[in-house]
Structure formats: C-alpha cells, structure tokens
mmCIF file of C-alpha atoms in Angstrom:
data_model
loop_
_atom_site.group_PDB
_atom_site.id
_atom_site.type_symbol
_atom_site.label_atom_id
_atom_site.label_comp_id
_atom_site.label_asym_id
_atom_site.label_seq_id
_atom_site.Cartn_x
_atom_site.Cartn_y
_atom_site.Cartn_z
ATOM 1 C CA MET F 1 -63.792 -8.389 -48.679
ATOM 2 C CA ALA F 2 -66.404 -10.771 -49.715
ATOM 3 C CA ALA F 3 -69.266 -9.360 -51.304
ATOM 4 C CA SER F 4 -72.228 -10.579 -53.642
ATOM 5 C CA PRO F 5 -72.700 -9.422 -56.969
ATOM 6 C CA ALA F 6 -75.662 -7.488 -56.415
ATOM 7 C CA GLN F 7 -74.590 -5.864 -53.050
ATOM 8 C CA PRO F 8 -74.100 -1.744 -53.344
ATOM 9 C CA ILE F 9 -71.191 0.112 -52.549
ATOM 10 C CA THR F 10 -71.248 0.241 -49.037
ATOM 11 C CA PRO F 11 -68.925 2.788 -46.706
ATOM 12 C CA GLU F 12 -66.681 -0.029 -45.588
ATOM 13 C CA LEU F 13 -66.132 -1.283 -49.462
ATOM 14 C CA ARG F 14 -65.508 2.354 -50.369
ATOM 15 C CA ALA F 15 -63.238 3.186 -47.607
ATOM 16 C CA TRP F 16 -61.302 -0.181 -49.042
ATOM 17 C CA ILE F 17 -60.785 0.998 -52.642
ATOM 18 C CA ILE F 18 -59.723 4.171 -51.504
ATOM 19 C CA GLU F 19 -57.206 2.872 -48.914
ATOM 20 C CA GLN F 20 -56.043 0.496 -51.529
ATOM 21 C CA ALA F 21 -55.667 2.947 -54.350
ATOM 22 C CA ALA F 22 -53.563 5.264 -51.705
ATOM 23 C CA THR F 23 -51.296 2.799 -51.677
ATOM 24 C CA GLY F 24 -50.621 2.724 -54.992
ATOM 25 C CA ILE F 25 -52.480 -0.478 -56.347
ATOM 26 C CA SER F 26 -53.940 0.057 -59.799
ATOM 27 C CA ALA F 27 -57.513 0.221 -60.659
ATOM 28 C CA PRO F 28 -57.317 -3.273 -62.804
ATOM 29 C CA ALA F 29 -55.753 -4.822 -59.655
ATOM 30 C CA LEU F 30 -58.636 -3.769 -57.211
ATOM 31 C CA ILE F 31 -60.721 -4.996 -59.774
ATOM 32 C CA ASP F 32 -59.590 -8.368 -60.383
ATOM 33 C CA ALA F 33 -59.280 -8.405 -56.234
ATOM 34 C CA MET F 34 -63.158 -7.973 -56.328
ATOM 35 C CA THR F 35 -63.590 -10.607 -58.975
ATOM 36 C CA HIS F 36 -62.019 -13.451 -56.948
ATOM 37 C CA SER F 37 -64.418 -12.173 -54.482
ATOM 38 C CA GLY F 38 -67.225 -12.799 -56.270
ATOM 39 C CA TRP F 39 -68.078 -9.491 -58.024
ATOM 40 C CA ARG F 40 -69.284 -9.735 -61.512
ATOM 41 C CA GLU F 41 -66.221 -8.075 -63.618
ATOM 42 C CA GLU F 42 -68.457 -5.139 -64.961
ATOM 43 C CA VAL F 43 -69.821 -4.650 -61.551
ATOM 44 C CA ALA F 44 -66.742 -4.155 -59.803
ATOM 45 C CA VAL F 45 -65.444 -2.037 -62.388
ATOM 46 C CA ASP F 46 -68.300 0.150 -62.327
ATOM 47 C CA ALA F 47 -67.748 0.201 -58.363
ATOM 48 C CA VAL F 48 -64.114 1.065 -58.665
ATOM 49 C CA GLU F 49 -64.525 3.855 -61.144
ATOM 50 C CA GLN F 50 -67.371 5.491 -59.163
ATOM 51 C CA VAL F 51 -65.403 5.595 -55.825
ATOM 52 C CA LEU F 52 -62.414 6.673 -57.481
ATOM 53 C CA ARG F 53 -63.830 9.269 -59.596
ATOM 54 C CA GLY F 54 -66.043 10.473 -56.134
ATOM 55 C CA HIS F 55 -62.708 10.601 -54.185
ATOM 56 C CA LEU F 56 -61.063 12.637 -56.982
ATOM 57 C CA ASP F 57 -63.777 15.172 -57.262
ATOM 58 C CA GLN F 58 -64.277 15.550 -53.284
ATOM 59 C CA LEU F 59 -60.508 16.072 -53.210
ATOM 60 C CA ALA F 60 -60.713 18.559 -55.801
ATOM 61 C CA ARG F 61 -63.362 20.627 -53.953
ATOM 62 C CA GLN F 62 -61.361 20.612 -50.951
ATOM 63 C CA GLN F 63 -58.498 22.171 -52.759
ATOM 64 C CA GLY F 64 -60.930 24.584 -54.552
ATOM 65 C CA LEU F 65 -60.176 23.094 -57.926
ATOM 66 C CA PRO F 66 -62.906 24.082 -60.764
ATOM 67 C CA PRO F 67 -65.145 21.437 -60.900
ATOM 68 C CA ALA F 68 -64.725 18.229 -63.524
ATOM 69 C CA ALA F 69 -66.557 18.391 -67.019
ATOM 70 C CA ALA F 70 -67.506 15.945 -68.903
ATOM 71 C CA VAL F 71 -64.737 14.940 -71.498
ATOM 72 C CA PRO F 72 -64.734 13.221 -74.996
ATOM 73 C CA GLU F 73 -63.684 9.298 -74.577
ATOM 74 C CA PRO F 74 -63.262 6.587 -76.999
ATOM 75 C CA ALA F 75 -64.847 3.079 -76.232
ATOM 76 C CA LEU F 76 -62.288 1.958 -74.327
ATOM 77 C CA ASP F 77 -63.894 -0.152 -71.539
ATOM 78 C CA GLU F 78 -63.289 -3.617 -73.017
ATOM 79 C CA SER F 79 -59.677 -3.198 -73.782
ATOM 80 C CA PRO F 80 -60.442 -3.561 -77.755
ATOM 81 C CA ARG F 81 -57.817 -3.715 -80.279
ATOM 82 C CA TRP F 82 -59.858 -1.823 -82.704
ATOM 83 C CA LEU F 83 -62.402 0.978 -82.911
ATOM 84 C CA ASP F 84 -65.467 1.690 -85.176
ATOM 85 C CA ALA F 85 -65.110 5.259 -86.601
ATOM 86 C CA GLY F 86 -67.552 4.737 -89.169
ATOM 87 C CA ASP F 87 -65.647 4.490 -92.300
ATOM 88 C CA ARG F 88 -62.627 2.905 -91.235
ATOM 89 C CA GLN F 89 -61.451 0.959 -88.383
ATOM 90 C CA VAL F 90 -58.775 2.892 -86.103
ATOM 91 C CA GLU F 91 -56.124 0.780 -83.916
ATOM 92 C CA VAL F 92 -55.621 1.477 -80.486
ATOM 93 C CA LEU F 93 -52.085 1.624 -80.024
ATOM 94 C CA MET F 94 -51.787 2.583 -76.184
ATOM 95 C CA SER F 95 -53.853 3.805 -73.241
ATOM 96 C CA LEU F 96 -52.763 5.638 -70.265
ATOM 97 C CA ALA F 97 -55.235 6.313 -67.549
ATOM 98 C CA ASN F 98 -53.625 9.547 -65.705
ATOM 99 C CA PRO F 99 -53.336 11.770 -67.620
ATOM 100 C CA ARG F 100 -56.076 10.547 -70.165
ATOM 101 C CA VAL F 101 -53.711 9.824 -73.258
ATOM 102 C CA VAL F 102 -54.823 7.487 -76.000
ATOM 103 C CA LEU F 103 -52.501 6.371 -79.094
ATOM 104 C CA LEU F 104 -54.597 5.940 -81.875
ATOM 105 C CA GLY F 105 -53.673 4.039 -85.692
ATOM 106 C CA ASN F 106 -55.070 4.374 -88.700
ATOM 107 C CA VAL F 107 -56.935 7.610 -88.008
ATOM 108 C CA LEU F 108 -56.127 9.213 -91.582
ATOM 109 C CA SER F 109 -55.442 7.611 -94.702
ATOM 110 C CA GLN F 110 -51.732 8.207 -96.521
ATOM 111 C CA GLN F 111 -54.274 10.352 -99.500
ATOM 112 C CA GLU F 112 -56.212 12.183 -96.605
ATOM 113 C CA CYS F 113 -52.649 13.344 -94.719
ATOM 114 C CA GLU F 114 -51.208 14.333 -98.316
ATOM 115 C CA ALA F 115 -54.684 16.243 -99.319
ATOM 116 C CA LEU F 116 -54.671 17.984 -96.073
ATOM 117 C CA ILE F 117 -51.232 19.371 -96.641
ATOM 118 C CA ALA F 118 -52.071 20.154 -99.996
ATOM 119 C CA ALA F 119 -54.802 22.206 -99.255
ATOM 120 C CA ALA F 120 -53.118 23.912 -96.021
ATOM 121 C CA ARG F 121 -50.253 24.614 -97.910
ATOM 122 C CA PRO F 122 -51.284 27.712 -99.612
ATOM 123 C CA ARG F 123 -52.643 29.253 -96.497
ATOM 124 C CA MET F 124 -49.850 29.079 -94.083
ATOM 125 C CA ALA F 125 -48.695 31.822 -91.891
ATOM 126 C CA ARG F 126 -46.829 32.160 -88.493
ATOM 127 C CA SER F 127 -48.543 30.332 -86.186
ATOM 128 C CA ARG F 128 -50.434 32.532 -83.344
ATOM 129 C CA THR F 129 -51.785 31.368 -79.945
ATOM 130 C CA VAL F 130 -54.722 32.271 -78.085
ATOM 131 C CA ALA F 131 -54.331 35.769 -76.004
ATOM 132 C CA THR F 132 -55.990 34.788 -72.591
ATOM 133 C CA ALA F 133 -54.974 38.235 -71.387
ATOM 134 C CA THR F 134 -57.288 39.883 -74.015
ATOM 135 C CA GLY F 135 -59.122 37.146 -75.491
ATOM 136 C CA GLY F 136 -57.571 37.719 -78.894
ATOM 137 C CA GLU F 137 -54.358 36.244 -81.061
ATOM 138 C CA GLU F 138 -50.841 36.659 -80.482
ATOM 139 C CA VAL F 139 -47.716 35.427 -81.754
ATOM 140 C CA ASN F 140 -46.020 33.242 -79.592
ATOM 141 C CA ASP F 141 -42.233 32.732 -79.359
ATOM 142 C CA ASP F 142 -42.795 29.261 -77.825
ATOM 143 C CA ARG F 143 -44.534 28.183 -80.915
ATOM 144 C CA THR F 144 -41.868 28.357 -84.060
ATOM 145 C CA SER F 145 -44.389 26.811 -86.385
ATOM 146 C CA ASP F 146 -46.572 27.818 -89.407
ATOM 147 C CA GLY F 147 -49.847 27.297 -89.316
ATOM 148 C CA MET F 148 -53.671 27.700 -90.478
ATOM 149 C CA PHE F 149 -57.604 26.842 -89.663
ATOM 150 C CA PHE F 150 -60.048 25.126 -91.768
ATOM 151 C CA GLN F 151 -63.397 26.512 -91.131
ATOM 152 C CA ARG F 152 -65.286 23.437 -89.943
ATOM 153 C CA GLY F 153 -67.300 21.334 -92.693
ATOM 154 C CA GLU F 154 -65.738 23.670 -95.302
ATOM 155 C CA SER F 155 -64.932 20.405 -97.526
ATOM 156 C CA GLU F 156 -65.773 17.387 -98.293
ATOM 157 C CA LEU F 157 -62.583 15.965 -97.055
ATOM 158 C CA LEU F 158 -62.592 18.088 -93.861
ATOM 159 C CA GLN F 159 -66.580 16.460 -93.414
ATOM 160 C CA ARG F 160 -65.563 13.235 -93.698
ATOM 161 C CA ILE F 161 -63.045 13.538 -90.947
ATOM 162 C CA GLU F 162 -64.968 15.648 -88.593
ATOM 163 C CA GLN F 163 -67.554 13.067 -88.619
ATOM 164 C CA ARG F 164 -64.583 10.380 -88.269
ATOM 165 C CA ILE F 165 -63.609 12.032 -85.191
ATOM 166 C CA ALA F 166 -67.322 12.617 -83.512
ATOM 167 C CA ARG F 167 -67.864 8.934 -83.734
ATOM 168 C CA LEU F 168 -64.555 7.740 -82.540
ATOM 169 C CA LEU F 169 -64.662 10.266 -79.458
ATOM 170 C CA HIS F 170 -68.314 10.164 -78.869
ATOM 171 C CA TRP F 171 -68.508 14.075 -78.754
ATOM 172 C CA PRO F 172 -70.619 15.922 -81.224
ATOM 173 C CA ILE F 173 -69.001 17.604 -84.458
ATOM 174 C CA GLU F 174 -70.448 20.779 -83.555
ATOM 175 C CA ASN F 175 -68.699 21.178 -80.195
ATOM 176 C CA GLY F 176 -65.275 21.051 -82.396
ATOM 177 C CA GLU F 177 -63.145 24.231 -83.400
ATOM 178 C CA GLY F 178 -61.819 24.144 -86.778
ATOM 179 C CA LEU F 179 -59.020 22.083 -88.151
ATOM 180 C CA GLN F 180 -55.544 23.721 -87.615
ATOM 181 C CA VAL F 181 -52.738 22.394 -89.412
ATOM 182 C CA LEU F 182 -49.285 23.020 -88.723
ATOM 183 C CA HIS F 183 -45.925 22.781 -90.327
ATOM 184 C CA TYR F 184 -42.486 22.570 -88.404
ATOM 185 C CA ARG F 185 -39.467 23.026 -90.005
ATOM 186 C CA PRO F 186 -36.064 21.815 -88.719
ATOM 187 C CA GLY F 187 -35.487 23.339 -85.304
ATOM 188 C CA ALA F 188 -38.954 24.272 -84.954
ATOM 189 C CA GLU F 189 -41.027 23.436 -81.923
ATOM 190 C CA TYR F 190 -43.718 24.303 -79.449
ATOM 191 C CA LYS F 191 -42.450 24.246 -75.844
ATOM 192 C CA PRO F 192 -44.741 22.500 -73.117
ATOM 193 C CA HIS F 193 -48.152 24.189 -72.846
ATOM 194 C CA TYR F 194 -51.840 23.434 -71.797
ATOM 195 C CA ASP F 195 -54.630 23.480 -74.298
ATOM 196 C CA TYR F 196 -57.212 24.896 -71.674
ATOM 197 C CA PHE F 197 -58.022 28.360 -71.218
ATOM 198 C CA ASP F 198 -56.691 29.765 -67.819
ATOM 199 C CA PRO F 199 -59.615 30.627 -65.748
ATOM 200 C CA ALA F 200 -57.581 33.420 -64.127
ATOM 201 C CA GLU F 201 -56.446 35.246 -67.316
ATOM 202 C CA PRO F 202 -59.020 38.399 -67.776
ATOM 203 C CA GLY F 203 -59.565 37.548 -71.468
ATOM 204 C CA THR F 204 -60.911 33.867 -70.984
ATOM 205 C CA PRO F 205 -64.563 35.044 -70.263
ATOM 206 C CA SER F 206 -64.883 36.175 -73.898
ATOM 207 C CA ILE F 207 -63.060 33.219 -75.307
ATOM 208 C CA LEU F 208 -65.434 30.904 -73.275
ATOM 209 C CA ARG F 209 -68.534 32.064 -74.655
ATOM 210 C CA ARG F 210 -67.638 31.044 -78.187
ATOM 211 C CA GLY F 211 -68.636 27.296 -76.829
ATOM 212 C CA GLY F 212 -66.830 26.805 -72.956
ATOM 213 C CA GLN F 213 -63.661 25.499 -72.325
ATOM 214 C CA ARG F 214 -61.521 23.001 -74.205
ATOM 215 C CA VAL F 215 -62.052 19.527 -72.918
ATOM 216 C CA GLY F 216 -60.147 17.592 -75.171
ATOM 217 C CA THR F 217 -57.182 17.242 -77.887
ATOM 218 C CA LEU F 218 -56.840 14.912 -81.465
ATOM 219 C CA VAL F 219 -53.298 15.533 -82.678
ATOM 220 C CA MET F 220 -53.155 13.997 -85.778
ATOM 221 C CA TYR F 221 -49.994 13.521 -87.703
ATOM 222 C CA LEU F 222 -49.725 13.703 -91.462
ATOM 223 C CA ASN F 223 -46.252 12.949 -92.239
ATOM 224 C CA ASP F 224 -43.085 11.227 -90.681
ATOM 225 C CA PRO F 225 -40.487 13.147 -90.070
ATOM 226 C CA PRO F 226 -36.973 11.181 -89.771
ATOM 227 C CA LYS F 227 -35.902 12.457 -86.884
ATOM 228 C CA GLY F 228 -37.325 14.834 -83.492
ATOM 229 C CA GLY F 229 -40.721 16.212 -83.793
ATOM 230 C CA GLY F 230 -42.463 14.192 -81.002
ATOM 231 C CA THR F 231 -45.392 15.080 -78.882
ATOM 232 C CA THR F 232 -44.048 15.396 -75.637
ATOM 233 C CA PHE F 233 -45.947 14.832 -71.846
ATOM 234 C CA PRO F 234 -43.226 16.028 -69.678
ATOM 235 C CA ASP F 235 -45.150 15.344 -66.485
ATOM 236 C CA VAL F 236 -45.395 11.632 -67.187
ATOM 237 C CA PHE F 237 -42.085 11.503 -69.232
ATOM 238 C CA LEU F 238 -43.907 10.292 -72.341
ATOM 239 C CA GLU F 239 -42.999 11.079 -75.806
ATOM 240 C CA VAL F 240 -45.486 10.155 -78.983
ATOM 241 C CA ALA F 241 -43.618 9.772 -81.900
ATOM 242 C CA PRO F 242 -44.787 11.322 -84.985
ATOM 243 C CA VAL F 243 -46.118 8.310 -87.593
ATOM 244 C CA ARG F 244 -48.189 9.532 -90.468
ATOM 245 C CA GLY F 245 -51.864 8.457 -90.486
ATOM 246 C CA ASN F 246 -51.554 8.019 -86.183
ATOM 247 C CA ALA F 247 -53.020 10.596 -83.835
ATOM 248 C CA VAL F 248 -52.994 10.897 -80.221
ATOM 249 C CA PHE F 249 -55.802 12.091 -78.283
ATOM 250 C CA PHE F 250 -55.601 13.674 -74.707
ATOM 251 C CA SER F 251 -58.441 14.901 -72.245
ATOM 252 C CA TYR F 252 -58.636 17.367 -69.434
ATOM 253 C CA GLU F 253 -61.936 17.534 -67.373
ATOM 254 C CA ARG F 254 -60.968 20.871 -65.497
ATOM 255 C CA PRO F 255 -58.502 23.511 -66.612
ATOM 256 C CA HIS F 256 -55.874 22.928 -63.824
ATOM 257 C CA PRO F 257 -52.441 21.604 -63.730
ATOM 258 C CA SER F 258 -53.788 18.499 -61.830
ATOM 259 C CA THR F 259 -54.863 16.832 -65.421
ATOM 260 C CA ARG F 260 -51.371 16.577 -65.808
ATOM 261 C CA THR F 261 -51.822 17.551 -69.278
ATOM 262 C CA LEU F 262 -48.837 19.435 -69.751
ATOM 263 C CA HIS F 263 -47.571 18.615 -73.617
ATOM 264 C CA GLY F 264 -45.386 20.299 -76.145
ATOM 265 C CA GLY F 265 -44.026 19.489 -79.927
ATOM 266 C CA ALA F 266 -40.485 18.286 -79.246
ATOM 267 C CA PRO F 267 -38.193 20.607 -81.769
ATOM 268 C CA VAL F 268 -37.744 18.813 -85.462
ATOM 269 C CA ILE F 269 -34.250 17.613 -85.743
ATOM 270 C CA GLU F 270 -34.147 16.299 -89.369
ATOM 271 C CA GLY F 271 -36.770 17.074 -91.955
ATOM 272 C CA GLU F 272 -40.216 18.214 -91.509
ATOM 273 C CA LYS F 273 -43.195 18.084 -89.230
ATOM 274 C CA TRP F 274 -47.035 18.347 -90.373
ATOM 275 C CA ILE F 275 -49.884 17.895 -87.993
ATOM 276 C CA ALA F 276 -53.285 18.511 -87.858
ATOM 277 C CA THR F 277 -55.112 19.287 -84.469
ATOM 278 C CA LYS F 278 -58.825 19.053 -83.520
ATOM 279 C CA TRP F 279 -59.889 21.159 -80.273
ATOM 280 C CA LEU F 280 -62.610 19.938 -78.360
ATOM 281 C CA ARG F 281 -64.946 22.213 -76.314
ATOM 282 C CA GLU F 282 -67.725 21.814 -73.696
ATOM 283 C CA ARG F 283 -70.620 23.152 -76.110
ATOM 284 C CA GLU F 284 -71.273 24.340 -79.197
ATOM 285 C CA PHE F 285 -68.097 26.193 -80.859
ATOM 286 C CA THR F 286 -69.592 29.081 -82.726
#
C-alpha cells in the first residue's frame, strides 16, 4: 500500500481503508500505516476521514437513514491540550469519536456557576420536555428535576457564556437555544433519551420551523454532588462525573439512534445537582 504524498484517493486505497476499518482497525492506526508508507500525516488524516465519512454516508443512504447534517465541533484535529474560547482557555479532558463526545474542563468559573444558580433559582419550576407528538411541552415522568430557560443574551453573564460556547464549538450564537438550568434533588434523574426531535412524530415539523434539528448538546456542571448525578451514555457504557466548571459536549449528525447519543442523567444519590444545558440547532433559532 505504498503511495506518494501527492497521490489522489484511488479506488484501491479507498477499498483498503474501508476493508481495514471493517476489521476493527482504528482510524489512528490506519493513519500511522499510511505515514509509514510515505504519506504526509495531514494528507493521510484527510484521506481516512474523507473515505470513512463517505462510506458511512453511503451505508446510511442504503439503510434509508436521514441525511447527515453539519454539526458543531471543537478544533481537535491536532489533539490539543487546551482550546481557545476567547476569554479563557478550556481544557480537553477526553474525546470519543463514535459517538462524538468531548469532555471539557474550565468551561465556567466558580463565580459564573454560582451566578447562574442564583439567577435561575427564583424562576425554577417542574421540568418539562418538548412534546414531539404536538409540538408543545409536557411534564414527563422520566425527568424528575426542576428547571427554567433563560432567553438568549438576556444578561451580560449569558452573553459572555454564549460567546464562549460559540467560539469553542465553532457554531453561531444565533443557532443556539436559550440556556436551560436544571436542579436535581436526591433521587431525581433524567432517564436515557435522545436530544434530537423524532422525525416520525407529528409535532416535529412545527418544532423544526424555529431553527431546524438539534445537532449538538453542551451540558455544563454548576456544582459538585457528592454521589451520583453523572451523565450516562448507555450505548458505550460511559458515565461522565459532574464536576463544577466542567462540561460534556456531544453532537449528532442525523436524528437517528445510529448516532449512539442515547444519554441520561443518573439519579442523584447524595446532595443536589445543578447543570446548565445549551442545545444547538442547524439554523438560527427564533
């Protein structure tokens, strides 16, 4: 599989990449093999990404899945330790490719966490979820928390955090919903669910008129519950501990379980949990 760095992606190379990936060889291992064969690393990375993404899109079409959409994405191509979020440096703690999950540290300061809780506390009410059957909202037994929504940009604090998120995830501010703050008391939880809107539900078209599908989620932890309250991803047996100032980001390029973004809020065992969630849409959210 020798190749010169300038060589285009040939049918033979495409078939080799797909064949190797199908046997379980990881993308980094494929890139390493290509660089040892004479490819420049950046060319090998682009070739592997292009071939595998195209192959997955082809498989999705064959299976009748919805088309893939552009998604928010931190700049992780060179495996940086820190990301520039404008007014602060954000730490990259963990990155998972499938599903796309990135754990980030130092997203919010202690003072910002406390200020969000203080601003949200007087406005808390029993959490509601979007009712895709009708396009409205409803109380859901799977979500036993209290919550509230800020309007986008309603305060200097919100504006600062929204600008930071936009820069961090390379996604326009106007494509984000207003920040939601949730409060979980002992025993409260949010059972596993998807954040995208189910295309099969009758109320989804009216929801999508406000900005298209959700394509990404950022969950920011505002305090440190002593036990429980993690964010779980059952499809990959991953649980993210809630640590004040940290955040977990995940994206989903199509509204389908193939994204493996099933997730939930584990029950709080001791203490309480406060989080702030930012949902990101395909287009401007109005």
